[in-house]
Amino acid sequence: MAAPELMLRAGASDMDEDENTLGSGPGLQEPLQLGELDITSDEFILDEVDVHIQANLEDDLVKEALKTGVDLRQYSKQVELELQQIEQKSIRDYIQESENIASLHNQITACDAVRG
């Protein structure tokens, strides 16, 4: 048994000639006004990428990494791991100090009540 063929019809398109205008669906006859969100232009996308590349190339850490030949993917993984470890330590410290933090809060509240 032969596999069914998918047939495409040439002609009518879902898009009007203007790329920002939807076809003739109910309530969709007005052109879309995307403003700053319109990224249909390759020029817009490339301009944004150029700005980010230039900013990164001017960063002192990136300059140093490129000079020394550091594998930036491995370096970013290492930094991410260190940040996770620091975050976990910070959470443990916060939990350990929770009673002191609550006491400090109560003291501040009491001082505010005396003033007010």
Short mmCIF file of N, CA and C in Angstrom, two decimals:
data_model
loop_
_atom_site.label_atom_id
_atom_site.label_comp_id
_atom_site.label_asym_id
_atom_site.label_seq_id
_atom_site.Cartn_x
_atom_site.Cartn_y
_atom_site.Cartn_z
N MET A 1 0.85 -1.17 0.00
CA MET A 1 0.00 0.00 0.00
C MET A 1 0.89 1.23 0.00
N ALA A 2 0.64 2.16 -0.88
CA ALA A 2 1.46 3.36 -1.03
C ALA A 2 1.16 4.34 0.11
N ALA A 3 2.20 5.03 0.56
CA ALA A 3 2.03 6.02 1.62
C ALA A 3 1.27 7.22 1.07
N PRO A 4 0.37 7.81 1.86
CA PRO A 4 -0.36 8.98 1.38
C PRO A 4 0.61 10.14 1.16
N GLU A 5 0.37 10.88 0.10
CA GLU A 5 1.23 12.00 -0.22
C GLU A 5 0.66 13.29 0.35
N LEU A 6 1.55 14.13 0.79
CA LEU A 6 1.17 15.44 1.28
C LEU A 6 1.22 16.39 0.10
N MET A 7 0.13 17.04 -0.19
CA MET A 7 0.10 17.94 -1.33
C MET A 7 0.00 19.38 -0.85
N LEU A 8 0.87 20.23 -1.34
CA LEU A 8 0.83 21.64 -1.03
C LEU A 8 0.24 22.38 -2.21
N ARG A 9 -0.62 23.30 -1.93
CA ARG A 9 -1.24 24.08 -3.00
C ARG A 9 -0.54 25.42 -3.10
N ALA A 10 -0.15 25.78 -4.30
CA ALA A 10 0.44 27.10 -4.52
C ALA A 10 -0.70 28.09 -4.63
N GLY A 11 -0.43 29.32 -4.24
CA GLY A 11 -1.47 30.33 -4.39
C GLY A 11 -1.68 31.08 -3.11
N ALA A 12 -2.87 30.98 -2.55
CA ALA A 12 -3.24 31.77 -1.38
C ALA A 12 -2.30 31.49 -0.22
N SER A 13 -1.94 32.54 0.42
CA SER A 13 -1.03 32.45 1.56
C SER A 13 -1.77 32.91 2.80
N ASP A 14 -1.33 32.45 3.95
CA ASP A 14 -1.92 32.91 5.20
C ASP A 14 -1.48 34.32 5.54
N MET A 15 -0.44 34.80 4.89
CA MET A 15 0.07 36.13 5.16
C MET A 15 -0.20 37.04 3.97
N ASP A 16 -0.58 38.28 4.24
CA ASP A 16 -0.72 39.26 3.18
C ASP A 16 0.67 39.67 2.72
N GLU A 17 0.75 40.57 1.77
CA GLU A 17 2.04 41.01 1.26
C GLU A 17 2.88 41.63 2.36
N ASP A 18 2.27 42.39 3.26
CA ASP A 18 2.99 42.98 4.39
C ASP A 18 3.24 41.87 5.41
N GLU A 19 4.49 41.65 5.79
CA GLU A 19 4.81 40.55 6.69
C GLU A 19 4.19 40.71 8.06
N ASN A 20 3.82 41.91 8.45
CA ASN A 20 3.24 42.14 9.76
C ASN A 20 1.72 42.13 9.73
N THR A 21 1.11 41.70 8.66
CA THR A 21 -0.34 41.69 8.55
C THR A 21 -0.82 40.26 8.46
N LEU A 22 -1.75 39.90 9.31
CA LEU A 22 -2.31 38.55 9.26
C LEU A 22 -3.38 38.48 8.18
N GLY A 23 -3.68 37.27 7.76
CA GLY A 23 -4.69 37.06 6.73
C GLY A 23 -6.08 37.40 7.20
N SER A 24 -7.07 36.94 6.47
CA SER A 24 -8.44 37.39 6.69
C SER A 24 -9.20 36.54 7.69
N GLY A 25 -8.62 36.28 8.82
CA GLY A 25 -9.32 35.57 9.87
C GLY A 25 -10.23 36.51 10.62
N PRO A 26 -11.16 35.99 11.42
CA PRO A 26 -12.08 36.85 12.16
C PRO A 26 -11.31 37.72 13.17
N GLY A 27 -11.45 39.03 13.03
CA GLY A 27 -10.83 39.96 13.95
C GLY A 27 -9.33 40.14 13.75
N LEU A 28 -8.78 39.56 12.70
CA LEU A 28 -7.34 39.63 12.49
C LEU A 28 -7.01 40.35 11.18
N GLN A 29 -7.81 41.32 10.80
CA GLN A 29 -7.57 41.99 9.53
C GLN A 29 -6.70 43.23 9.69
N GLU A 30 -6.45 43.67 10.90
CA GLU A 30 -5.61 44.83 11.15
C GLU A 30 -4.15 44.39 11.16
N PRO A 31 -3.24 45.25 10.66
CA PRO A 31 -1.82 44.90 10.74
C PRO A 31 -1.35 44.86 12.19
N LEU A 32 -0.47 43.96 12.48
CA LEU A 32 0.10 43.88 13.83
C LEU A 32 1.06 45.04 14.01
N GLN A 33 0.92 45.75 15.11
CA GLN A 33 1.83 46.85 15.43
C GLN A 33 2.76 46.35 16.54
N LEU A 34 3.91 45.83 16.17
CA LEU A 34 4.80 45.22 17.14
C LEU A 34 5.78 46.21 17.76
N GLY A 35 6.00 47.35 17.11
CA GLY A 35 6.90 48.35 17.65
C GLY A 35 8.27 47.79 17.94
N GLU A 36 8.77 47.96 19.17
CA GLU A 36 10.10 47.49 19.55
C GLU A 36 10.20 45.97 19.54
N LEU A 37 9.07 45.29 19.59
CA LEU A 37 9.08 43.82 19.61
C LEU A 37 9.24 43.21 18.22
N ASP A 38 9.20 44.03 17.17
CA ASP A 38 9.32 43.54 15.80
C ASP A 38 10.77 43.16 15.53
N ILE A 39 11.03 41.85 15.50
CA ILE A 39 12.39 41.38 15.24
C ILE A 39 12.45 40.63 13.93
N THR A 40 11.60 40.98 12.99
CA THR A 40 11.57 40.28 11.71
C THR A 40 12.70 40.71 10.80
N SER A 41 13.40 41.73 11.14
CA SER A 41 14.49 42.23 10.32
C SER A 41 15.80 41.59 10.77
N ASP A 42 16.54 41.00 9.82
CA ASP A 42 17.85 40.44 10.13
C ASP A 42 18.78 41.52 10.64
N GLU A 43 18.64 42.72 10.12
CA GLU A 43 19.50 43.83 10.52
C GLU A 43 19.34 44.11 12.02
N PHE A 44 18.11 44.09 12.51
CA PHE A 44 17.84 44.32 13.93
C PHE A 44 18.54 43.27 14.78
N ILE A 45 18.40 42.01 14.39
CA ILE A 45 18.98 40.92 15.16
C ILE A 45 20.51 41.03 15.17
N LEU A 46 21.10 41.30 14.02
CA LEU A 46 22.55 41.40 13.94
C LEU A 46 23.07 42.60 14.71
N ASP A 47 22.33 43.70 14.69
CA ASP A 47 22.75 44.87 15.46
C ASP A 47 22.79 44.53 16.95
N GLU A 48 21.79 43.83 17.44
CA GLU A 48 21.74 43.45 18.85
C GLU A 48 22.91 42.53 19.19
N VAL A 49 23.19 41.56 18.32
CA VAL A 49 24.29 40.63 18.56
C VAL A 49 25.61 41.39 18.59
N ASP A 50 25.79 42.31 17.63
CA ASP A 50 27.02 43.11 17.58
C ASP A 50 27.24 43.89 18.88
N VAL A 51 26.17 44.46 19.41
CA VAL A 51 26.28 45.24 20.66
C VAL A 51 26.75 44.33 21.79
N HIS A 52 26.16 43.14 21.90
CA HIS A 52 26.53 42.21 22.97
C HIS A 52 27.96 41.69 22.79
N ILE A 53 28.34 41.38 21.56
CA ILE A 53 29.70 40.90 21.31
C ILE A 53 30.70 41.98 21.68
N GLN A 54 30.44 43.19 21.23
CA GLN A 54 31.36 44.29 21.52
C GLN A 54 31.49 44.52 23.03
N ALA A 55 30.36 44.50 23.73
CA ALA A 55 30.39 44.70 25.19
C ALA A 55 31.21 43.60 25.86
N ASN A 56 31.03 42.36 25.41
CA ASN A 56 31.79 41.25 26.00
C ASN A 56 33.27 41.35 25.68
N LEU A 57 33.61 41.77 24.47
CA LEU A 57 35.02 41.88 24.10
C LEU A 57 35.73 42.99 24.87
N GLU A 58 34.98 43.96 25.35
CA GLU A 58 35.57 45.05 26.12
C GLU A 58 35.70 44.71 27.60
N ASP A 59 35.06 43.64 28.03
CA ASP A 59 35.13 43.22 29.43
C ASP A 59 36.53 42.70 29.75
N ASP A 60 37.12 43.18 30.86
CA ASP A 60 38.49 42.82 31.22
C ASP A 60 38.66 41.31 31.44
N LEU A 61 37.67 40.67 32.08
CA LEU A 61 37.79 39.23 32.33
C LEU A 61 37.78 38.44 31.02
N VAL A 62 36.93 38.86 30.08
CA VAL A 62 36.87 38.17 28.79
C VAL A 62 38.17 38.39 28.02
N LYS A 63 38.69 39.61 28.06
CA LYS A 63 39.96 39.90 27.38
C LYS A 63 41.06 38.99 27.92
N GLU A 64 41.14 38.90 29.24
CA GLU A 64 42.18 38.07 29.86
C GLU A 64 42.00 36.60 29.50
N ALA A 65 40.76 36.13 29.51
CA ALA A 65 40.49 34.73 29.17
C ALA A 65 40.88 34.44 27.73
N LEU A 66 40.58 35.36 26.83
CA LEU A 66 40.93 35.15 25.42
C LEU A 66 42.44 35.18 25.22
N LYS A 67 43.14 36.02 25.96
CA LYS A 67 44.60 36.10 25.85
C LYS A 67 45.26 34.81 26.32
N THR A 68 44.73 34.23 27.40
CA THR A 68 45.36 33.05 27.98
C THR A 68 44.88 31.75 27.35
N GLY A 69 43.88 31.82 26.49
CA GLY A 69 43.40 30.62 25.81
C GLY A 69 42.51 29.75 26.65
N VAL A 70 41.86 30.31 27.63
CA VAL A 70 40.96 29.55 28.51
C VAL A 70 39.75 29.08 27.70
N ASP A 71 39.32 27.84 27.94
CA ASP A 71 38.10 27.33 27.32
C ASP A 71 36.92 27.97 28.06
N LEU A 72 36.27 28.91 27.41
CA LEU A 72 35.21 29.68 28.07
C LEU A 72 34.04 28.81 28.50
N ARG A 73 33.76 27.74 27.78
CA ARG A 73 32.66 26.85 28.19
C ARG A 73 32.99 26.17 29.51
N GLN A 74 34.22 25.67 29.62
CA GLN A 74 34.64 25.01 30.87
C GLN A 74 34.70 26.03 32.00
N TYR A 75 35.21 27.21 31.69
CA TYR A 75 35.32 28.27 32.70
C TYR A 75 33.93 28.66 33.22
N SER A 76 32.96 28.80 32.31
CA SER A 76 31.61 29.18 32.74
C SER A 76 30.97 28.07 33.58
N LYS A 77 31.26 26.81 33.25
CA LYS A 77 30.74 25.70 34.07
C LYS A 77 31.33 25.76 35.48
N GLN A 78 32.64 26.07 35.56
CA GLN A 78 33.31 26.16 36.86
C GLN A 78 32.72 27.31 37.68
N VAL A 79 32.50 28.46 37.05
CA VAL A 79 31.93 29.61 37.74
C VAL A 79 30.53 29.28 38.23
N GLU A 80 29.74 28.61 37.38
CA GLU A 80 28.38 28.23 37.77
C GLU A 80 28.40 27.29 38.98
N LEU A 81 29.32 26.33 38.99
CA LEU A 81 29.44 25.41 40.11
C LEU A 81 29.82 26.16 41.39
N GLU A 82 30.77 27.08 41.29
CA GLU A 82 31.17 27.86 42.46
C GLU A 82 30.02 28.71 42.98
N LEU A 83 29.24 29.30 42.08
CA LEU A 83 28.09 30.10 42.50
C LEU A 83 27.06 29.24 43.22
N GLN A 84 26.83 28.03 42.74
CA GLN A 84 25.89 27.13 43.41
C GLN A 84 26.38 26.76 44.80
N GLN A 85 27.69 26.51 44.93
CA GLN A 85 28.25 26.18 46.24
C GLN A 85 28.11 27.36 47.20
N ILE A 86 28.38 28.55 46.72
CA ILE A 86 28.26 29.75 47.56
C ILE A 86 26.80 29.97 47.96
N GLU A 87 25.89 29.73 47.02
CA GLU A 87 24.46 29.88 47.33
C GLU A 87 24.04 28.90 48.42
N GLN A 88 24.47 27.65 48.32
CA GLN A 88 24.13 26.65 49.33
C GLN A 88 24.70 27.02 50.70
N LYS A 89 25.95 27.51 50.72
CA LYS A 89 26.57 27.93 51.98
C LYS A 89 25.80 29.11 52.58
N SER A 90 25.39 30.03 51.74
CA SER A 90 24.64 31.20 52.20
C SER A 90 23.30 30.78 52.81
N ILE A 91 22.65 29.83 52.19
CA ILE A 91 21.37 29.34 52.71
C ILE A 91 21.57 28.66 54.07
N ARG A 92 22.63 27.84 54.19
CA ARG A 92 22.93 27.18 55.47
C ARG A 92 23.21 28.22 56.56
N ASP A 93 24.01 29.25 56.20
CA ASP A 93 24.32 30.31 57.17
C ASP A 93 23.05 31.03 57.61
N TYR A 94 22.19 31.31 56.66
CA TYR A 94 20.94 32.02 56.97
C TYR A 94 20.09 31.18 57.93
N ILE A 95 19.99 29.89 57.66
CA ILE A 95 19.20 29.01 58.52
C ILE A 95 19.81 28.94 59.91
N GLN A 96 21.16 28.86 59.97
CA GLN A 96 21.85 28.81 61.27
C GLN A 96 21.61 30.08 62.07
N GLU A 97 21.55 31.19 61.42
CA GLU A 97 21.41 32.48 62.09
C GLU A 97 19.95 32.93 62.21
N SER A 98 19.01 32.08 61.86
CA SER A 98 17.60 32.49 61.83
C SER A 98 17.10 32.98 63.19
N GLU A 99 17.53 32.34 64.27
CA GLU A 99 17.10 32.80 65.60
C GLU A 99 17.65 34.19 65.89
N ASN A 100 18.90 34.43 65.55
CA ASN A 100 19.50 35.75 65.77
C ASN A 100 18.83 36.81 64.89
N ILE A 101 18.48 36.43 63.69
CA ILE A 101 17.80 37.37 62.78
C ILE A 101 16.42 37.72 63.34
N ALA A 102 15.71 36.71 63.83
CA ALA A 102 14.39 36.96 64.42
C ALA A 102 14.51 37.85 65.66
N SER A 103 15.51 37.61 66.48
CA SER A 103 15.73 38.42 67.68
C SER A 103 16.04 39.87 67.29
N LEU A 104 16.91 40.03 66.30
CA LEU A 104 17.25 41.38 65.82
C LEU A 104 16.00 42.09 65.30
N HIS A 105 15.17 41.37 64.58
CA HIS A 105 13.92 41.95 64.06
C HIS A 105 13.04 42.42 65.22
N ASN A 106 12.93 41.60 66.24
CA ASN A 106 12.11 41.97 67.40
C ASN A 106 12.67 43.20 68.11
N GLN A 107 14.00 43.30 68.21
CA GLN A 107 14.63 44.46 68.84
C GLN A 107 14.37 45.73 68.02
N ILE A 108 14.48 45.62 66.72
CA ILE A 108 14.23 46.78 65.85
C ILE A 108 12.78 47.23 65.97
N THR A 109 11.87 46.24 65.97
CA THR A 109 10.45 46.54 66.11
C THR A 109 10.18 47.24 67.45
N ALA A 110 10.81 46.76 68.52
CA ALA A 110 10.64 47.38 69.84
C ALA A 110 11.17 48.81 69.85
N CYS A 111 12.30 49.05 69.25
CA CYS A 111 12.86 50.41 69.15
C CYS A 111 11.93 51.33 68.39
N ASP A 112 11.38 50.82 67.28
CA ASP A 112 10.45 51.62 66.48
C ASP A 112 9.20 51.96 67.29
N ALA A 113 8.75 51.04 68.14
CA ALA A 113 7.55 51.27 68.95
C ALA A 113 7.83 52.34 70.00
N VAL A 114 9.05 52.38 70.53
CA VAL A 114 9.40 53.40 71.54
C VAL A 114 9.39 54.78 70.92
N ARG A 115 9.92 54.89 69.67
CA ARG A 115 9.96 56.18 68.99
C ARG A 115 8.58 56.68 68.60
N GLY A 116 7.73 55.78 68.17
CA GLY A 116 6.45 56.17 67.59
C GLY A 116 5.39 56.36 68.55
#
